[in-house]
mmCIF file of C-alpha atoms in Angstrom:
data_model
loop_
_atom_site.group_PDB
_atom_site.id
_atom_site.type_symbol
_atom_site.label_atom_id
_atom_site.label_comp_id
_atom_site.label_asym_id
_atom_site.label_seq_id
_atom_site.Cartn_x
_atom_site.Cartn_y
_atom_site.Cartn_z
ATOM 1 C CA UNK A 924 -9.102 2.918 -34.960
ATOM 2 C CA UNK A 925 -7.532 5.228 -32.242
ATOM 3 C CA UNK A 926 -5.662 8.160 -33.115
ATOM 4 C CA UNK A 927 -4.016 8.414 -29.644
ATOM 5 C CA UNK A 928 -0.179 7.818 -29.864
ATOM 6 C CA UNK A 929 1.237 5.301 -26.889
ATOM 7 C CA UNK A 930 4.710 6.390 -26.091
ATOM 8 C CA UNK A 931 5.843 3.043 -23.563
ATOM 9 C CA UNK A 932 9.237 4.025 -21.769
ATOM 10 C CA UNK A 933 10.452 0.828 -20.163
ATOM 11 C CA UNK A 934 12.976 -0.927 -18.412
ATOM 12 C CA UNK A 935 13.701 -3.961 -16.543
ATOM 13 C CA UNK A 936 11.680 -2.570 -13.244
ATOM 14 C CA UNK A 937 9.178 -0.166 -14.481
ATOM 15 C CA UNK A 938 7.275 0.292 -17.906
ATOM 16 C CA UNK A 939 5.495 3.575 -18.068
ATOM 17 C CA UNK A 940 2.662 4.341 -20.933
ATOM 18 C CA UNK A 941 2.237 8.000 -21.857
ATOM 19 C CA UNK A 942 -0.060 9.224 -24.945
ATOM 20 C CA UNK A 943 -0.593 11.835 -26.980
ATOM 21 C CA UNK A 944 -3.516 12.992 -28.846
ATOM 22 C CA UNK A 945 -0.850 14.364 -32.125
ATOM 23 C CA UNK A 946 2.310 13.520 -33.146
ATOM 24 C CA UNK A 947 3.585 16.753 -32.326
ATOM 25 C CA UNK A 948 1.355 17.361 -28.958
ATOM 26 C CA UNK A 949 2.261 17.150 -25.561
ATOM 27 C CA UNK A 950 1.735 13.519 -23.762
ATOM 28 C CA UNK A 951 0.298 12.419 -20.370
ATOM 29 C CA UNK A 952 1.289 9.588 -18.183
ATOM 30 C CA UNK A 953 -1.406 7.224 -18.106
ATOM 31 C CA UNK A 954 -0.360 3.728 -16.532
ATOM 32 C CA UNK A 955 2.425 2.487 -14.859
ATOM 33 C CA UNK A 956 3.460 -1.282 -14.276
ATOM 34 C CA UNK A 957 6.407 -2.368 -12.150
ATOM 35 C CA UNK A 958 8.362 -5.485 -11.622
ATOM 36 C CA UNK A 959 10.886 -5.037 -8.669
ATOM 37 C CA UNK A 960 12.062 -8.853 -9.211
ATOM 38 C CA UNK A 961 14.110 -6.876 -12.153
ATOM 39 C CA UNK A 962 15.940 -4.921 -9.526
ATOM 40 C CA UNK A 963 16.642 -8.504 -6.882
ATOM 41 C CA UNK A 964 20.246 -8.796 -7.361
ATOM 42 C CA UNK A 965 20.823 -13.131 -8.496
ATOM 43 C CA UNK A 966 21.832 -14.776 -5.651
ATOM 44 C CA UNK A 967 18.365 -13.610 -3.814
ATOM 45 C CA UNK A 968 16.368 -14.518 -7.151
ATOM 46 C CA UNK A 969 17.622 -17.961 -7.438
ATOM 47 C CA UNK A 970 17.176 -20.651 -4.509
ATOM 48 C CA UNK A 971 20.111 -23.336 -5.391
ATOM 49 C CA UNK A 972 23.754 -22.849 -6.526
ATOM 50 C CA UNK A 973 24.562 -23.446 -10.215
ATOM 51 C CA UNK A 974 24.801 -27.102 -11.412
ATOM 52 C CA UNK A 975 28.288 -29.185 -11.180
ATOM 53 C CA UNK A 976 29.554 -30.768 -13.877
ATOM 54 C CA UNK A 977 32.573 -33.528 -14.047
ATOM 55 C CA UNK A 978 35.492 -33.332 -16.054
ATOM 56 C CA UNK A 979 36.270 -35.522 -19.141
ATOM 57 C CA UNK A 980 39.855 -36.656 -17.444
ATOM 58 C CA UNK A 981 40.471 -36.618 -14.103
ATOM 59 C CA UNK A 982 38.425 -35.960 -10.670
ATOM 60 C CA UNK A 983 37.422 -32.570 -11.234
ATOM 61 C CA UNK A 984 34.012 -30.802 -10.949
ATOM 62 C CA UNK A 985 32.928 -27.564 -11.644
ATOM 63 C CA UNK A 986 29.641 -24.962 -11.312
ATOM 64 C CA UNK A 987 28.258 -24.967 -14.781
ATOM 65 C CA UNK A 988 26.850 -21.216 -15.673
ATOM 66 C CA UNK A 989 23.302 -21.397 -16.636
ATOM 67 C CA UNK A 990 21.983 -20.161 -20.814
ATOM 68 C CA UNK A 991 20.530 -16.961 -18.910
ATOM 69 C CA UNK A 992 21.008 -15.189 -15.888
ATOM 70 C CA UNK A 993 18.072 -14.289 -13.896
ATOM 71 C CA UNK A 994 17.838 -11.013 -14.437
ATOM 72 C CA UNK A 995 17.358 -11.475 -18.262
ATOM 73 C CA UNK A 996 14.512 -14.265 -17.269
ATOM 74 C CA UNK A 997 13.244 -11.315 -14.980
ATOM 75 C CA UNK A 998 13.416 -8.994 -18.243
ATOM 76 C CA UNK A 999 12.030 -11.983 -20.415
ATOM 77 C CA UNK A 1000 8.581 -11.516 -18.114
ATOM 78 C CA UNK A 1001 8.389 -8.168 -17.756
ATOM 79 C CA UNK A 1002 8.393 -7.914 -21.059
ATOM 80 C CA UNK A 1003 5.839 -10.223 -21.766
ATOM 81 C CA UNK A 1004 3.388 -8.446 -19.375
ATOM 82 C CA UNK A 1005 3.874 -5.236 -20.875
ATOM 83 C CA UNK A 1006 3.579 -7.186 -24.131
ATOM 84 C CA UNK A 1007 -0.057 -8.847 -22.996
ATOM 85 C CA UNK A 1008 -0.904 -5.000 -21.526
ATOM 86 C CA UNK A 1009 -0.619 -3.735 -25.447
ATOM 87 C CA UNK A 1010 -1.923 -6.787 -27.378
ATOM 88 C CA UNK A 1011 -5.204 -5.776 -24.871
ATOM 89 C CA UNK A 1012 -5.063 -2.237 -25.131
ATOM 90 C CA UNK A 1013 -4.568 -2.810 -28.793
ATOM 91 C CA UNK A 1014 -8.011 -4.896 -29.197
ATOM 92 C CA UNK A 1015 -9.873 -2.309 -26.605
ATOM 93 C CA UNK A 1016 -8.558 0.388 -29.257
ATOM 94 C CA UNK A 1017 -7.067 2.778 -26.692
ATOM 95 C CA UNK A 1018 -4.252 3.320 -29.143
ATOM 96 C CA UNK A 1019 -3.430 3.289 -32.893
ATOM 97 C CA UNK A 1020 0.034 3.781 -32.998
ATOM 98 C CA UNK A 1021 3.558 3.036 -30.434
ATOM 99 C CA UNK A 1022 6.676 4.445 -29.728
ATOM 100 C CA UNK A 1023 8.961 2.019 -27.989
ATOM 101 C CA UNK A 1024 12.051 3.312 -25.677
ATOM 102 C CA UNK A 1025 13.710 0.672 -23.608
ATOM 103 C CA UNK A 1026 17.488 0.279 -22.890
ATOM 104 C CA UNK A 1027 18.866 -2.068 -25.668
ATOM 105 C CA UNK A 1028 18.467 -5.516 -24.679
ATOM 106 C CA UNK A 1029 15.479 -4.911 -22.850
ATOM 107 C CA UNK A 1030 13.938 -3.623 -26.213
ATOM 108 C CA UNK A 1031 15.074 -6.731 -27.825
ATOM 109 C CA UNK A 1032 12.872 -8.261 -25.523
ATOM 110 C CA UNK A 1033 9.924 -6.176 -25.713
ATOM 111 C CA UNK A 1034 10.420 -6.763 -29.764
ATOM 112 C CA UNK A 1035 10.619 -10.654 -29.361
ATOM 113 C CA UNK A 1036 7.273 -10.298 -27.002
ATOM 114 C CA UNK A 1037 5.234 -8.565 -29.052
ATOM 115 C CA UNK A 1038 2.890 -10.084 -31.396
ATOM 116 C CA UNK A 1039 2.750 -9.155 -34.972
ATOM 117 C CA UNK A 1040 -0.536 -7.001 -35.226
ATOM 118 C CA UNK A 1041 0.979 -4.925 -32.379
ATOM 119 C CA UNK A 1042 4.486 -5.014 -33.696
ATOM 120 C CA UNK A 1043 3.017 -3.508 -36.988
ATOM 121 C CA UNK A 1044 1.318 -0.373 -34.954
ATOM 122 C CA UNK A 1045 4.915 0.254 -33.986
ATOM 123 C CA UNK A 1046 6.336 3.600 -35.642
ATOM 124 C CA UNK A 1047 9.490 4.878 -33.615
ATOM 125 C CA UNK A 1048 11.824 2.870 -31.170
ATOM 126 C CA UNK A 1049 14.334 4.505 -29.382
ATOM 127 C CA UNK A 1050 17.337 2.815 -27.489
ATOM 128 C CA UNK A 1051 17.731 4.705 -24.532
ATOM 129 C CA UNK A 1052 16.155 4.085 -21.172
ATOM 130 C CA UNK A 1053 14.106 6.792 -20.443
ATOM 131 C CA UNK A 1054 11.685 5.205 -17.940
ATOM 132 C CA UNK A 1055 12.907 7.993 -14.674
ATOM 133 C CA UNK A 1056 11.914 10.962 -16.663
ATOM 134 C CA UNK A 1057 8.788 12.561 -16.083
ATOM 135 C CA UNK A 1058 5.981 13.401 -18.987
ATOM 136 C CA UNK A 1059 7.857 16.829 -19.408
ATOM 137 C CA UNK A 1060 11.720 15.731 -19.481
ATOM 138 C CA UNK A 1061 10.292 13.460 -21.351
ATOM 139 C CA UNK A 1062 8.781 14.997 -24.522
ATOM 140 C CA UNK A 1063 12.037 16.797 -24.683
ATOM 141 C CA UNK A 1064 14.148 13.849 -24.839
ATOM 142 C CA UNK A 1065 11.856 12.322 -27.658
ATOM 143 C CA UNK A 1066 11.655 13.274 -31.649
ATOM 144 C CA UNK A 1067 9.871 16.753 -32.094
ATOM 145 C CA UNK A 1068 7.149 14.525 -34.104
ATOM 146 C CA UNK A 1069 6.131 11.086 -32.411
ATOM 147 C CA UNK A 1070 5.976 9.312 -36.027
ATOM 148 C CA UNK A 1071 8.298 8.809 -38.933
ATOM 149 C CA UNK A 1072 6.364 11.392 -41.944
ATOM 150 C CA UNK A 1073 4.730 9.324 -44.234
ATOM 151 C CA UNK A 1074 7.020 8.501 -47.816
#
């Protein structure tokens, strides 16, 4: 197994992967994936006008607001792309362990995308979205060491 560290820094647009060779080292950007449908604002990301619905009494109709906006579909994808990206990487052993840093909900999502074996290579997750920093800015907004120390 792979000793290289996968730092993935993502949002709902852009996922970046950087790695490191040591959990104190420096870390290089080594793929980037982007989904601009994350940054289409609704109304251009969805072709008809919310469902009507009728009222129990009386003649009156109203929209009825959909169980998810677009945008979290949109983050629902991305995240299973990146998701499919590290299940493959995983089995290719380019990695052996992750650090996660999305903006809250979109980590939820990453966490709901990724399969178990993957989930359990998993070490640090940070809440923050980090994906505009460079490797540099980076590193210094991250941990000093990339995993939790071993009980």
């Amino acid at each position: 197994m792979s000793k290289t560290i996968w730092i993935v820094v993502a949002n709902r647009v852009t996922a970046r992967i950087f790695a490191a060779e040591s959990p104190l080292g420096a870390i290089d950007e080594i793929e980037t994936l982007l989904h601009p449908q994350g940054r289409v604002p609704d109304e251009d990301l969805v072709t008809d006008k919310p469902g009507r619905t009728y009222d129990r009494v009386g003649p009156g109709r109203s929209a009825s607001d959909p169980d998810t906006t677009q945008h979290e579909h949109e983050a629902t994808v991305f995240a299973g792309e990146i998701a499919q990206m590290l299940t493959k990487s995983r089995n290719e052993q380019r990695y052996g362990t992750l650090v996660l840093a999305a903006p809250p909900a979109f980590l939820g999502a990453l966490r709901k995308a990724i399969d178990a074996q993957t989930r359990s290579l998993v070490t640090l997750e940070l809440d923050k979205d980090l994906a505009q920093f460079d490797a540099r800015a980076l590193r210094a907004h991250l941990p000093e060491r990339l995993v939790r120390a071993e009980a």
